[in-house]
Short mmCIF file of C-alpha atoms and ligand atoms in Angstrom, two decimals:
data_model
loop_
_atom_site.label_atom_id
_atom_site.label_comp_id
_atom_site.label_asym_id
_atom_site.label_seq_id
_atom_site.Cartn_x
_atom_site.Cartn_y
_atom_site.Cartn_z
CA MET S 194 27.48 2.34 -8.45
CA SER S 195 29.09 -0.97 -9.18
CA GLU S 196 27.96 -4.44 -8.23
CA GLU S 197 30.78 -5.00 -5.71
CA HIS S 198 28.57 -4.66 -2.64
CA LEU S 199 25.96 -7.10 -3.93
CA ALA S 200 26.30 -10.84 -3.31
CA SER S 201 26.49 -12.85 -6.51
CA PHE S 202 23.01 -14.35 -6.14
CA GLU S 203 21.25 -11.11 -5.32
CA THR S 204 19.28 -9.07 -7.82
CA GLY S 205 18.93 -5.95 -5.75
CA LEU S 206 19.71 -4.30 -2.46
CA ILE S 207 17.53 -2.46 0.06
CA THR S 208 19.63 -0.45 2.49
CA VAL S 209 17.96 0.75 5.69
CA ASP S 210 19.75 3.33 7.84
CA LEU S 211 18.65 2.48 11.39
CA GLY S 212 20.67 5.34 12.85
CA GLN S 213 18.73 7.77 10.69
CA ILE S 214 15.42 6.29 11.86
CA ALA S 215 16.53 6.96 15.44
CA ALA S 216 17.68 10.47 14.46
CA ASN S 217 14.33 11.14 12.77
CA TRP S 218 12.44 10.04 15.88
CA GLN S 219 14.65 12.28 18.04
CA ALA S 220 14.13 15.25 15.72
CA LEU S 221 10.35 14.83 15.84
CA ALA S 222 10.47 14.37 19.63
CA ARG S 223 12.36 17.69 19.88
CA LEU S 224 9.87 19.37 17.56
CA VAL S 225 6.88 18.42 19.69
CA ALA S 226 8.79 19.40 22.84
CA THR S 227 6.40 18.78 25.72
CA ALA S 228 4.25 16.16 23.97
CA GLU S 229 5.35 12.53 23.96
CA CYS S 230 6.57 11.21 20.61
CA SER S 231 5.48 7.63 19.98
CA ALA S 232 6.31 5.52 16.93
CA VAL S 233 3.91 3.86 14.52
CA VAL S 234 5.45 0.55 13.48
CA LYS S 235 2.48 -1.16 11.83
CA ALA S 236 2.91 -3.20 8.65
CA ASP S 237 6.34 -4.44 9.77
CA ALA S 238 7.56 -0.88 10.40
CA TYR S 239 6.22 0.25 7.03
CA GLY S 240 7.97 -2.63 5.33
CA LEU S 241 11.43 -1.87 6.72
CA GLY S 242 11.48 -4.63 9.33
CA ALA S 243 9.97 -4.19 12.81
CA SER S 244 12.46 -6.66 14.28
CA ARG S 245 15.27 -4.22 13.48
CA VAL S 246 13.44 -0.91 13.79
CA VAL S 247 11.64 -1.37 17.13
CA PRO S 248 14.74 -2.09 19.27
CA VAL S 249 16.52 0.91 17.74
CA LEU S 250 13.60 3.21 18.54
CA ALA S 251 13.29 1.81 22.06
CA THR S 252 16.99 2.48 22.63
CA ALA S 253 16.54 6.01 21.29
CA GLY S 254 13.97 6.59 24.04
CA CYS S 255 10.64 5.74 22.42
CA ARG S 256 8.30 4.27 25.05
CA THR S 257 5.02 3.97 23.11
CA PHE S 258 4.38 2.00 19.93
CA PHE S 259 1.31 1.83 17.71
CA VAL S 260 0.58 -1.22 15.58
CA ALA S 261 -2.43 -2.11 13.46
CA THR S 262 -3.14 -5.71 14.44
CA PRO S 263 -2.93 -8.12 17.38
CA GLY S 264 -0.27 -10.12 15.52
CA GLU S 265 1.86 -7.02 15.21
CA ALA S 266 1.32 -6.29 18.91
CA ARG S 267 2.68 -9.73 19.74
CA GLU S 268 5.78 -9.11 17.65
CA VAL S 269 6.42 -5.69 19.16
CA ARG S 270 5.86 -6.95 22.71
CA ALA S 271 8.68 -9.47 22.21
CA LEU S 272 10.95 -6.68 20.95
CA ALA S 273 10.04 -4.02 23.50
CA PRO S 274 9.01 -5.76 26.76
CA ALA S 275 8.49 -2.55 28.74
CA ALA S 276 6.79 -0.42 26.07
CA SER S 277 3.18 0.73 25.87
CA ILE S 278 1.58 -0.86 22.81
CA PHE S 279 -1.63 0.37 21.20
CA VAL S 280 -3.54 -1.59 18.55
CA LEU S 281 -5.05 0.79 15.99
CA ASP S 282 -7.45 -1.71 14.41
CA GLY S 283 -9.15 -1.92 17.79
CA LEU S 284 -10.61 -5.03 19.39
CA PHE S 285 -11.36 -7.93 17.07
CA PRO S 286 -14.12 -10.27 18.26
CA GLY S 287 -12.47 -12.89 20.46
CA ALA S 288 -9.13 -11.07 20.71
CA ALA S 289 -9.54 -9.65 24.22
CA THR S 290 -7.71 -12.45 26.04
CA ALA S 291 -4.77 -12.37 23.68
CA LEU S 292 -4.45 -8.59 23.93
CA SER S 293 -4.72 -8.44 27.70
CA GLU S 294 -2.13 -11.21 28.03
CA LEU S 295 0.19 -9.16 25.82
CA ALA S 296 -0.53 -6.05 27.90
CA ALA S 297 -1.48 -4.39 24.63
CA THR S 298 -4.20 -1.74 24.60
CA PRO S 299 -6.83 -1.81 21.86
CA VAL S 300 -7.79 1.58 20.46
CA LEU S 301 -11.52 0.97 20.94
CA ALA S 302 -13.38 2.22 17.91
CA SER S 303 -17.03 1.47 18.64
CA LEU S 304 -19.41 0.98 21.51
CA ASP S 305 -19.39 -2.77 20.84
CA GLU S 306 -15.63 -2.89 21.22
CA ALA S 307 -15.79 -0.87 24.44
CA ARG S 308 -18.40 -3.25 25.85
CA ASP S 309 -16.41 -6.35 24.86
CA TRP S 310 -13.23 -4.99 26.46
CA ALA S 311 -15.13 -4.01 29.60
CA ALA S 312 -16.71 -7.48 29.81
CA HIS S 313 -13.27 -9.00 29.57
CA ALA S 314 -12.04 -6.68 32.34
CA ARG S 315 -14.91 -7.78 34.57
CA SER S 316 -14.11 -11.43 33.85
CA LEU S 317 -10.57 -10.75 35.07
CA GLY S 318 -11.89 -8.95 38.14
CA ARG S 319 -10.02 -5.72 37.40
CA THR S 320 -10.09 -2.67 35.15
CA LEU S 321 -8.21 -2.74 31.86
CA PRO S 322 -6.29 0.09 30.21
CA ALA S 323 -8.21 1.44 27.24
CA ALA S 324 -7.83 3.95 24.46
CA LEU S 325 -10.76 5.43 22.57
CA ASN S 326 -10.81 6.35 18.91
CA LEU S 327 -13.15 9.31 18.34
CA ALA S 328 -14.73 9.94 14.95
CA THR S 329 -14.10 13.56 13.97
CA GLY S 330 -14.54 13.50 10.20
CA LEU S 331 -12.48 10.74 8.62
CA ASN S 332 -15.38 8.29 8.91
CA ARG S 333 -13.12 5.32 9.19
CA LEU S 334 -12.80 3.95 12.72
CA GLY S 335 -14.05 5.69 15.84
CA LEU S 336 -16.98 6.45 18.12
CA SER S 337 -19.45 9.02 16.82
CA ALA S 338 -20.73 11.78 19.09
CA ARG S 339 -23.86 9.70 19.63
CA GLU S 340 -21.85 6.62 20.60
CA VAL S 341 -19.83 8.73 23.03
CA GLU S 342 -23.10 9.79 24.67
CA MET S 343 -24.23 6.19 24.91
CA LEU S 344 -20.89 5.20 26.41
CA LEU S 345 -21.18 7.95 29.02
CA ALA S 346 -24.58 6.62 29.98
CA ASP S 347 -23.17 3.08 30.28
CA THR S 348 -21.47 3.30 33.65
CA ARG S 349 -21.05 -0.47 33.84
CA THR S 350 -18.78 -0.32 30.80
CA LEU S 351 -17.02 2.91 31.74
CA SER S 352 -16.24 1.75 35.24
CA ALA S 353 -14.45 -1.36 33.94
CA LEU S 354 -12.11 0.69 31.75
CA ASP S 355 -9.07 2.67 32.75
CA LEU S 356 -9.25 5.27 29.98
CA GLY S 357 -5.65 6.32 29.34
CA LEU S 358 -5.86 7.84 25.88
CA VAL S 359 -8.41 9.44 23.59
CA MET S 360 -7.39 9.90 20.00
CA SER S 361 -8.57 10.75 16.54
CA HIS S 362 -7.03 10.86 13.08
CA LEU S 363 -6.90 13.71 10.57
CA ALA S 364 -8.11 13.33 6.99
CA SER S 365 -6.15 16.12 5.30
CA ALA S 366 -3.17 16.88 7.51
CA ASP S 367 -0.80 16.90 4.52
CA ASP S 368 -2.45 20.15 3.39
CA PRO S 369 -2.07 22.87 6.03
CA SER S 370 -4.51 25.14 4.18
CA ASP S 371 -7.37 22.65 4.41
CA PRO S 372 -10.05 23.93 6.84
CA LYS S 373 -10.89 20.31 7.66
CA ASN S 374 -7.85 20.19 9.98
CA GLU S 375 -9.24 22.83 12.32
CA GLU S 376 -12.79 21.43 12.01
CA GLN S 377 -11.58 18.03 13.14
CA ARG S 378 -9.53 19.56 15.95
CA GLN S 379 -12.63 21.31 17.28
CA ALA S 380 -14.73 18.17 16.97
CA PHE S 381 -12.01 16.36 18.93
CA GLU S 382 -12.06 19.07 21.62
CA ALA S 383 -15.83 18.78 21.96
CA LEU S 384 -15.79 15.00 22.32
CA ARG S 385 -12.92 14.75 24.73
CA ALA S 386 -14.44 17.50 26.92
CA VAL S 387 -17.36 15.25 27.85
CA LEU S 388 -15.26 12.12 28.45
CA PRO S 389 -13.33 11.26 31.61
CA ARG S 390 -9.95 12.98 31.67
CA ALA S 391 -7.34 11.13 29.61
CA ARG S 392 -4.28 11.89 27.56
CA ALA S 393 -5.09 13.07 24.05
CA SER S 394 -3.57 12.39 20.62
CA LEU S 395 -4.57 13.77 17.23
CA ALA S 396 -1.45 14.08 15.07
CA ALA S 397 0.44 11.63 12.89
CA SER S 398 3.48 12.65 10.77
CA ASP S 399 1.71 15.44 8.93
CA GLY S 400 -0.52 16.54 11.80
CA LEU S 401 2.45 17.27 14.03
CA MET S 402 3.71 19.66 11.34
CA LEU S 403 0.50 21.70 11.71
CA GLY S 404 1.83 23.23 14.93
CA PRO S 405 1.54 22.88 18.71
CA ARG S 406 -2.26 23.14 18.76
CA PHE S 407 -2.32 19.72 17.13
CA HIS S 408 0.27 18.06 19.39
CA TYR S 409 -1.79 17.45 22.54
CA ASP S 410 -0.13 14.91 24.87
CA LEU S 411 1.16 12.43 22.35
CA VAL S 412 1.95 12.40 18.62
CA ARG S 413 1.91 9.29 16.42
CA PRO S 414 4.34 9.59 13.51
CA GLY S 415 4.98 6.67 11.20
CA TYR S 416 5.92 7.70 7.68
CA ALA S 417 8.17 10.60 8.76
CA LEU S 418 10.26 8.26 10.93
CA TYR S 419 11.09 6.37 7.75
CA GLY S 420 12.10 9.56 5.95
CA GLY S 421 8.76 10.31 4.34
CA GLN S 422 7.88 13.88 3.44
CA ALA S 423 4.18 13.90 2.69
CA PHE S 424 3.47 17.28 4.36
CA ARG S 425 2.95 19.94 1.70
CA GLY S 426 3.52 22.93 3.96
CA GLY S 427 7.31 22.52 4.16
CA PRO S 428 9.92 19.89 5.00
CA ALA S 429 9.67 17.82 8.16
CA PRO S 430 12.99 17.71 10.10
CA VAL S 431 13.75 14.19 8.91
CA ALA S 432 16.05 12.64 6.31
CA PRO S 433 15.71 9.59 4.05
CA VAL S 434 16.50 6.19 5.57
CA VAL S 435 16.02 3.78 2.71
CA SER S 436 17.65 3.24 -0.65
CA VAL S 437 16.87 0.58 -3.23
CA GLU S 438 19.22 -0.54 -5.98
CA ALA S 439 19.00 -3.27 -8.59
CA ARG S 440 21.30 -4.94 -11.06
CA VAL S 441 21.52 -4.17 -14.78
CA LEU S 442 21.29 -7.59 -16.48
CA GLN S 443 22.02 -6.46 -20.00
CA VAL S 444 22.02 -3.45 -22.28
CA ARG S 445 20.55 -3.87 -25.74
CA ASP S 446 20.29 -1.77 -28.85
CA VAL S 447 16.81 -1.20 -30.20
CA ALA S 448 16.27 0.20 -33.67
CA PRO S 449 13.66 2.87 -34.52
CA GLY S 450 10.26 1.22 -35.00
CA GLU S 451 11.01 -1.71 -32.69
CA THR S 452 8.90 -2.16 -29.57
CA VAL S 453 9.86 -2.99 -25.98
CA GLY S 454 8.00 -5.13 -23.48
CA TYR S 455 4.64 -6.85 -23.06
CA SER S 456 1.84 -5.68 -25.34
CA ALA S 457 4.41 -3.64 -27.28
CA THR S 458 3.31 -0.40 -25.65
CA TRP S 459 6.53 1.51 -26.35
CA THR S 460 8.10 2.03 -29.75
CA ALA S 461 11.62 3.38 -30.23
CA SER S 462 11.61 6.62 -32.18
CA ARG S 463 15.41 6.70 -32.45
CA PRO S 464 18.24 4.20 -32.13
CA SER S 465 17.99 3.43 -28.40
CA ARG S 466 20.06 1.80 -25.69
CA ILE S 467 17.78 -0.13 -23.35
CA ALA S 468 19.01 -1.35 -19.96
CA VAL S 469 17.18 -4.41 -18.66
CA ILE S 470 17.14 -4.24 -14.85
CA ALA S 471 16.37 -7.07 -12.40
CA ALA S 472 13.49 -5.35 -10.62
CA GLY S 473 9.81 -5.81 -11.26
CA TYR S 474 6.48 -5.53 -9.54
CA ALA S 475 7.35 -8.59 -7.45
CA ASP S 476 10.12 -6.44 -5.97
CA GLY S 477 7.76 -3.56 -5.29
CA PHE S 478 8.52 -1.63 -8.46
CA ALA S 479 4.91 -0.67 -9.16
CA ARG S 480 3.43 -1.73 -12.47
CA GLY S 481 1.82 1.70 -12.51
CA ALA S 482 5.26 3.06 -13.39
CA SER S 483 4.97 1.51 -16.87
CA ALA S 484 5.34 3.97 -19.75
CA PRO S 485 3.45 4.92 -21.70
CA ALA S 486 0.44 4.51 -19.43
CA GLY S 487 -1.27 7.79 -20.03
CA ARG S 488 1.42 9.63 -18.08
CA GLU S 489 5.17 9.68 -17.68
CA GLY S 490 6.39 6.45 -16.18
CA GLY S 491 8.98 5.68 -13.55
CA LEU S 492 12.56 6.83 -13.41
CA VAL S 493 15.72 5.13 -12.23
CA SER S 494 19.11 6.67 -11.60
CA LEU S 495 22.19 5.36 -13.40
CA GLY S 496 25.57 7.02 -13.34
CA GLY S 497 24.02 9.98 -11.55
CA ARG S 498 21.53 10.55 -14.36
CA LEU S 499 17.79 9.87 -14.28
CA ALA S 500 16.60 7.54 -17.04
CA PRO S 501 12.96 6.72 -17.92
CA VAL S 502 11.26 3.35 -17.73
CA VAL S 503 9.96 2.39 -21.18
CA GLY S 504 7.29 -0.21 -21.86
CA ARG S 505 5.54 -2.30 -19.24
CA VAL S 506 6.95 -3.11 -15.83
CA SER S 507 6.89 -6.88 -15.60
CA MET S 508 7.18 -9.23 -12.63
CA ASP S 509 10.96 -9.49 -12.53
CA LEU S 510 12.23 -6.91 -15.00
CA ILE S 511 12.04 -3.32 -16.09
CA THR S 512 13.37 -1.77 -19.27
CA VAL S 513 14.96 1.68 -19.11
CA ASP S 514 16.05 4.01 -21.91
CA VAL S 515 19.66 4.80 -21.08
CA SER S 516 20.56 6.32 -24.47
CA ASP S 517 21.28 9.67 -22.79
CA VAL S 518 23.33 8.40 -19.83
CA PRO S 519 26.82 9.82 -20.35
CA GLY S 520 29.55 7.20 -20.24
CA GLY S 521 27.02 4.49 -20.89
CA VAL S 522 25.68 1.68 -18.76
CA ARG S 523 27.12 -1.81 -18.46
CA ARG S 524 25.98 -5.24 -17.41
CA GLY S 525 26.43 -5.50 -13.64
CA ASP S 526 25.96 -1.80 -12.92
CA LEU S 527 23.53 -0.97 -10.14
CA ALA S 528 20.55 1.26 -10.87
CA THR S 529 19.08 3.30 -8.03
CA LEU S 530 15.30 2.91 -7.75
CA VAL S 531 14.83 4.83 -4.49
CA GLY S 532 17.60 7.06 -3.18
CA PRO S 533 19.38 10.32 -3.97
CA GLY S 534 17.32 12.19 -6.56
CA LEU S 535 14.50 9.65 -6.26
CA THR S 536 12.51 10.35 -3.11
CA LEU S 537 9.70 8.05 -1.99
CA GLU S 538 7.25 10.78 -2.98
CA ALA S 539 8.70 11.20 -6.47
CA VAL S 540 8.77 7.45 -7.05
CA GLY S 541 5.18 7.13 -5.84
CA GLN S 542 3.94 9.98 -7.97
CA ARG S 543 5.51 8.51 -11.11
CA ALA S 544 3.78 5.22 -10.37
CA GLY S 545 0.38 6.76 -9.76
CA THR S 546 0.55 6.11 -6.01
CA ILE S 547 2.08 7.56 -2.84
CA GLY S 548 5.41 7.11 -1.09
CA TYR S 549 3.69 5.16 1.71
CA GLU S 550 2.73 2.45 -0.74
CA VAL S 551 6.21 2.38 -2.30
CA LEU S 552 7.69 1.85 1.17
CA THR S 553 5.26 -0.81 2.41
CA ARG S 554 5.49 -2.81 -0.82
CA LEU S 555 9.24 -3.16 -1.04
CA GLY S 556 9.66 -6.79 -2.02
CA ARG S 557 11.15 -9.70 -0.12
CA ARG S 558 13.45 -10.77 -2.93
CA PHE S 559 16.11 -8.11 -2.66
CA GLU S 560 18.95 -8.38 -0.19
CA ARG S 561 18.34 -6.19 2.87
CA ARG S 562 21.19 -4.47 4.59
CA TYR S 563 20.84 -2.58 7.84
CA VAL S 564 23.41 0.13 8.59
CA GLY S 565 23.91 2.68 11.37
CA ASP S 566 22.76 0.43 14.22
C1 LIG X 773 -0.95 4.86 10.22
C2 LIG X 773 -1.48 5.76 11.28
C3 LIG X 773 -0.65 6.73 11.87
C4 LIG X 773 0.71 7.07 11.32
O1 LIG X 773 0.51 7.83 10.16
P1 LIG X 773 1.74 8.47 9.35
O2 LIG X 773 1.07 9.33 8.34
O3 LIG X 773 2.47 7.34 8.75
O4 LIG X 773 2.55 9.23 10.32
C5 LIG X 773 -1.15 7.42 12.95
N1 LIG X 773 -2.40 7.21 13.41
C6 LIG X 773 -3.24 6.33 12.83
C7 LIG X 773 -4.63 6.18 13.36
C8 LIG X 773 -2.82 5.58 11.73
O5 LIG X 773 -3.65 4.71 11.15
#
């Protein structure tokens, strides 16, 4: 690609296909058929921009949004006035007034949180909508079986809550052969059986790929909406939505024996052409993609050919061996960092991380362009 579609000041370009995000949501909604498909838009819609993503999903028909924090709930409420909003981090001490004013529902994750929310309900003289997070094996947030028992015995708390949703979260949903999936499903069944009747939700992007037994009343995909394919049992019916490109600043010749980059970790073993590209860890190009670093480093795509990062990734720059790119590489060319041939998963793996982290760390310095709205 050439630099034509990049403004003269810009070092790189993140393109987000909003139409594809809507199409991904619709495809997942069709897949889960009778269950409701919500959207997880925490962390600024996984780094892609909640202010653009939420309205598009709402227009596509999404009525329920999950965020992590009260601040995110406030942002989503302004973007989707009629939506149901659930806060996955639960109820922070002192946050009850703010959440009830936003008509956002905390996903209560402990007996203390349930009691605080109930006390707030009583202070308002009404019941408040509530969701409960049930611990089924992840041991992150959620009420244990013992806490569920204590909650059931606490009628003062229970009677102040309008329990609309019980949920849990799977530890190993990306691996359909892991027995932990079914173990957690059964633990979820056992806990929800003793609670007042409420809608149930167990599956995120990967969980919903485990089949209808995992769908319950509502599924909570995040990553798959943004084109992620973490499930190892086969492709989810979604397509990529994001591409990242950055400018080649110069191409230099490096003689055998010369080194490239900080700490001189890479030495040319042949006469090499090195493209210096305006992307670094400040742009979300993970430093873990440095090479050598005990494994193969990152790749970028230039002229339709994948070329390896050599030496250390620095804050603003990467160095890439383009000796084998046919037709050569020139100053001003655009290198693809995420896009065709470079999935989020592949990029993450080469950097010693996962596609989720690649997505949520995309930097603020590149130009962002939204298409397909
Ligand atoms: C982040 C999150 C999700 C969404 O997970 P994806 O793998 O991105 O689909 C769903 N539920 C909970 C509890 C989460 O924390």
